[in-house]
Amino acid sequence: MMSLQVVTPHIKCIFDCPFCISKGHIHNNKFINNYLLNYNLWENNLINVIKNNNDLKYIVITGTNEPMQSKDYVNDVIDIIRKVNSNIQIEIQTHYYKEDDIYNKLDVVAYSVSNVNLLDKIKPIGNIQRYVIIMTDSFNGYDLDSILKLIPRSVKQITFKKLIDSNGVNEEMDKYILNHSIDNNTLKKLKEDIDKYNGNLSIRLDLDCMNSINRYKIFREDGNLYDNWEEVSND
Ligand code: SF4
């Protein structure tokens, strides 16, 4: 396992994005919060996952709500990883644009941005700064060059992500995605631009971010490891 996603305990998200894939799971994000109820079990399981996977190089802290709503959890995850294997790179994926000390403890701060008007409004901080561009229809008509002009120069990595629907689990969300995804012409042009790009930034297109197979595993607040986002515990 090269990469692991560590998920913060689920609570109601402060942002409520209409395209949020967390609203599209059959399990409704109901996992036991052993971080709260049985900290030793949760901590030992995380330590064992890190120790038992020598090939683990990258951990992403994410959430089924904004992960910065659980700063203690984020701090504990960072401290545990640093203590067990200081070679692992740690990233957080966040919509929380305010400056916070946590960001300086991480290797990569990945800011999710779903509206083109926000690209030049964020003041990113952190060692390596990444923008995760959620391709809503606000990006229609923009090519790579026009997007790059809006992004602060300190940002070194950019990932373009396609909106993923819930395949009927959440009709409201699926309707939003159908009506507010980037249009096909803009997407096609962006893909061509990204393929041709040979500048200094790391730029990639992720058309299937929720597909974990052969990419990453998921460690949840119950202290269990999962192969995919739909899997539930047998306990
Ligand atoms: S901030 Fe993230 S978790 Fe919260 S609603 Fe938006 S996409 Fe979902």
Coordinates of C-alpha atoms and ligand atoms in Angstrom, one line a residue:
M1 CA 0.0 0.0 0.0
M2 CA 1.7 3.2 -1.2
S3 CA -1.0 5.6 0.0
L4 CA -3.5 5.8 2.9
Q5 CA -6.4 8.2 3.5
V6 CA -7.1 8.9 7.2
V7 CA -10.6 10.1 7.7
T8 CA -11.7 12.4 10.6
P9 CA -14.8 11.5 12.7
H10 CA -18.0 12.3 10.9
I11 CA -19.9 15.4 12.0
K12 CA -22.2 17.8 10.1
C13 CA -20.0 19.7 7.7
I14 CA -19.7 23.5 8.1
F15 CA -19.7 23.9 4.3
D16 CA -22.5 21.8 2.9
C17 CA -21.3 21.7 -0.7
P18 CA -24.1 20.5 -3.0
F19 CA -21.7 18.1 -4.9
C20 CA -20.3 16.5 -1.7
I21 CA -19.7 12.8 -2.4
S22 CA -20.0 12.1 1.4
K23 CA -23.7 12.6 1.0
G24 CA -23.9 9.8 -1.5
H25 CA -22.9 6.8 0.5
I26 CA -25.4 4.1 1.5
H27 CA -23.8 3.8 4.9
N28 CA -24.4 7.5 5.5
N29 CA -21.0 7.8 7.1
K30 CA -22.1 6.0 10.3
F31 CA -18.9 4.5 11.8
I32 CA -18.2 4.1 15.5
N33 CA -16.0 6.9 16.7
N34 CA -13.3 4.9 18.5
Y35 CA -11.0 7.9 18.5
L36 CA -13.5 9.2 21.2
L37 CA -14.7 5.9 22.7
N38 CA -11.6 3.7 22.6
Y39 CA -8.6 5.9 21.9
N40 CA -6.1 3.2 22.6
L41 CA -7.6 0.8 20.1
W42 CA -7.8 3.5 17.4
E43 CA -4.2 4.7 18.0
N44 CA -2.8 1.1 18.1
N45 CA -4.6 0.2 14.9
L46 CA -3.2 3.3 13.2
I47 CA 0.3 2.6 14.4
N48 CA 0.0 -1.0 13.2
V49 CA -1.2 0.1 9.8
I50 CA 1.9 2.3 9.4
K51 CA 4.3 -0.3 10.9
N52 CA 3.0 -3.2 8.8
N53 CA 3.2 -1.3 5.5
N54 CA 6.8 -0.5 4.8
D55 CA 5.9 0.7 1.3
L56 CA 3.6 3.4 2.7
K57 CA 4.9 6.7 1.5
Y58 CA 2.0 9.1 1.6
I59 CA -0.9 9.8 3.9
V60 CA -3.8 12.1 3.1
I61 CA -5.9 13.4 6.0
T62 CA -9.4 13.9 4.7
G63 CA -13.0 13.8 6.0
T64 CA -16.6 13.0 5.4
N65 CA -16.9 16.6 6.5
E66 CA -14.3 19.4 6.6
P67 CA -11.3 17.7 8.4
M68 CA -10.3 21.0 10.1
Q69 CA -13.5 20.7 12.2
S70 CA -11.5 18.1 14.1
K71 CA -8.2 19.8 14.8
D72 CA -7.3 17.5 17.8
Y73 CA -7.8 14.5 15.6
V74 CA -5.7 16.0 12.8
N75 CA -2.9 16.9 15.3
D76 CA -2.9 13.5 16.8
V77 CA -2.7 11.8 13.4
I78 CA 0.2 14.0 12.4
D79 CA 2.0 13.3 15.7
I80 CA 1.5 9.5 15.4
I81 CA 2.7 9.3 11.9
R82 CA 5.8 11.5 12.6
K83 CA 6.7 9.3 15.6
V84 CA 6.2 6.0 13.8
N85 CA 7.7 6.8 10.4
S86 CA 9.0 10.2 9.8
N87 CA 9.6 9.5 6.1
I88 CA 5.9 9.4 5.3
Q89 CA 4.6 12.6 3.6
I90 CA 1.4 14.0 5.0
E91 CA -1.2 16.0 3.2
I92 CA -4.5 17.5 4.3
Q93 CA -7.4 18.1 1.9
T94 CA -9.4 21.1 3.0
H95 CA -11.9 23.7 2.1
Y96 CA -10.8 25.7 5.2
Y97 CA -9.0 28.7 3.8
K98 CA -8.1 30.5 7.0
E99 CA -4.5 30.4 8.2
D100 CA -3.9 27.7 10.8
D101 CA -0.7 26.4 12.5
I102 CA -1.6 22.9 11.6
Y103 CA -0.9 23.7 7.9
N104 CA 2.8 24.4 8.8
K105 CA 3.1 20.9 10.3
L106 CA 2.2 19.2 7.1
D107 CA 4.1 18.4 3.9
V108 CA 1.3 19.3 1.6
V109 CA -1.8 21.5 2.1
A110 CA -4.3 20.7 -0.6
Y111 CA -7.0 23.4 -0.9
S112 CA -10.2 22.3 -2.6
V113 CA -11.6 25.1 -4.8
S114 CA -14.9 24.6 -6.5
N115 CA -15.5 28.1 -7.9
V116 CA -13.2 29.9 -10.4
N117 CA -13.9 33.2 -8.5
L118 CA -12.0 31.8 -5.4
L119 CA -8.8 30.9 -7.2
D120 CA -7.2 34.3 -6.5
K121 CA -8.9 34.9 -3.1
I122 CA -7.1 32.2 -1.0
K123 CA -3.8 33.0 0.7
P124 CA -2.3 29.5 0.7
I125 CA 0.3 28.5 3.3
G126 CA 2.3 25.4 4.0
N127 CA 5.4 23.6 2.8
I128 CA 4.0 22.4 -0.5
Q129 CA 0.7 24.1 -1.5
R130 CA -1.7 22.3 -3.8
Y131 CA -5.0 23.3 -5.4
V132 CA -7.6 20.6 -6.0
I133 CA -9.9 22.2 -8.5
I134 CA -13.4 20.7 -8.4
M135 CA -14.6 21.1 -11.9
T136 CA -18.0 22.8 -11.6
D137 CA -19.6 24.8 -14.4
S138 CA -18.0 28.0 -12.9
F139 CA -14.9 26.9 -14.9
N140 CA -16.7 26.6 -18.2
G141 CA -14.8 28.5 -21.0
Y142 CA -11.5 28.6 -19.0
D143 CA -8.5 27.0 -20.5
L144 CA -5.4 25.9 -18.5
D145 CA -3.5 29.1 -19.2
S146 CA -6.4 31.4 -17.9
I147 CA -6.8 29.2 -14.8
L148 CA -3.0 29.3 -14.0
K149 CA -3.0 33.1 -14.3
L150 CA -5.5 33.2 -11.3
I151 CA -3.6 30.8 -9.1
P152 CA -1.0 32.2 -6.5
R153 CA 2.5 31.5 -7.6
S154 CA 3.3 29.7 -4.4
V155 CA 1.0 26.9 -5.4
K156 CA 3.2 24.1 -7.0
Q157 CA 0.7 21.3 -7.5
I158 CA -2.7 21.3 -9.1
T159 CA -5.2 18.5 -9.4
F160 CA -8.3 18.9 -11.5
K161 CA -11.2 16.7 -10.2
K162 CA -14.3 15.7 -12.0
L163 CA -17.5 15.7 -9.9
I164 CA -18.6 12.2 -9.1
D165 CA -22.3 11.4 -8.7
S166 CA -23.8 8.9 -6.2
N167 CA -25.3 6.6 -8.9
G168 CA -28.8 7.2 -7.5
V169 CA -28.1 7.1 -3.8
N170 CA -28.6 10.8 -3.4
E171 CA -30.9 12.1 -6.1
E172 CA -30.6 15.8 -5.2
M173 CA -26.8 15.6 -5.3
D174 CA -26.9 13.7 -8.6
K175 CA -29.2 16.3 -10.1
Y176 CA -26.8 19.1 -9.1
I177 CA -23.9 17.3 -10.6
L178 CA -25.8 16.7 -13.8
N179 CA -26.6 20.4 -14.1
H180 CA -23.4 21.9 -12.7
S181 CA -20.5 19.9 -14.0
I182 CA -18.0 21.5 -16.3
D183 CA -19.1 21.3 -19.9
N184 CA -17.6 18.7 -22.2
N185 CA -15.8 21.2 -24.5
T186 CA -14.0 22.9 -21.6
L187 CA -13.0 19.5 -20.1
K188 CA -11.7 18.2 -23.5
K189 CA -9.6 21.4 -24.0
L190 CA -8.3 21.3 -20.4
K191 CA -7.3 17.6 -20.9
E192 CA -5.4 18.5 -24.0
D193 CA -3.7 21.5 -22.3
I194 CA -2.7 19.3 -19.3
D195 CA -1.3 16.6 -21.6
K196 CA 0.8 19.2 -23.4
Y197 CA 1.9 21.2 -20.3
N198 CA 5.6 21.2 -19.7
G199 CA 6.0 24.0 -17.1
N200 CA 7.3 23.8 -13.6
L201 CA 4.0 22.9 -11.9
S202 CA 2.8 19.4 -11.2
I203 CA -0.6 19.2 -12.9
R204 CA -2.8 16.2 -13.2
L205 CA -6.4 15.4 -14.1
D206 CA -8.3 12.9 -11.8
L207 CA -11.5 11.7 -13.4
D208 CA -12.2 9.1 -10.8
C209 CA -11.0 10.2 -7.4
M210 CA -13.3 7.9 -5.4
N211 CA -11.9 4.8 -7.1
S212 CA -9.5 3.5 -4.5
I213 CA -8.6 0.2 -6.1
N214 CA -4.8 0.0 -6.5
R215 CA -4.5 3.6 -5.4
Y216 CA -5.1 3.8 -1.6
K217 CA -6.8 2.3 1.4
I218 CA -9.0 4.2 4.0
F219 CA -8.5 4.3 7.8
R220 CA -11.6 5.6 9.5
E221 CA -12.5 6.9 13.0
D222 CA -13.5 3.4 14.1
G223 CA -9.9 2.3 13.7
N224 CA -10.5 -0.1 10.8
L225 CA -8.9 -0.2 7.4
Y226 CA -11.1 -0.3 4.3
D227 CA -10.5 -1.0 0.7
N228 CA -13.1 1.4 -0.7
W229 CA -15.5 4.2 0.4
E230 CA -18.6 2.0 0.4
E231 CA -17.2 -0.8 2.6
V232 CA -18.6 -1.1 6.1
S233 CA -17.3 -2.8 9.2
N234 CA -18.3 -6.5 10.0
D235 CA -18.1 -5.8 13.7
Ligands
SF4_1 S1 -16.3 20.8 2.6 FE1 -15.9 18.7 1.8 S2 -16.9 17.4 3.2 FE2 -17.8 19.4 3.5 S3 -19.6 19.5 2.2 FE3 -17.9 20.3 1.0 S4 -17.0 18.6 -0.1 FE4 -18.3 17.8 1.5

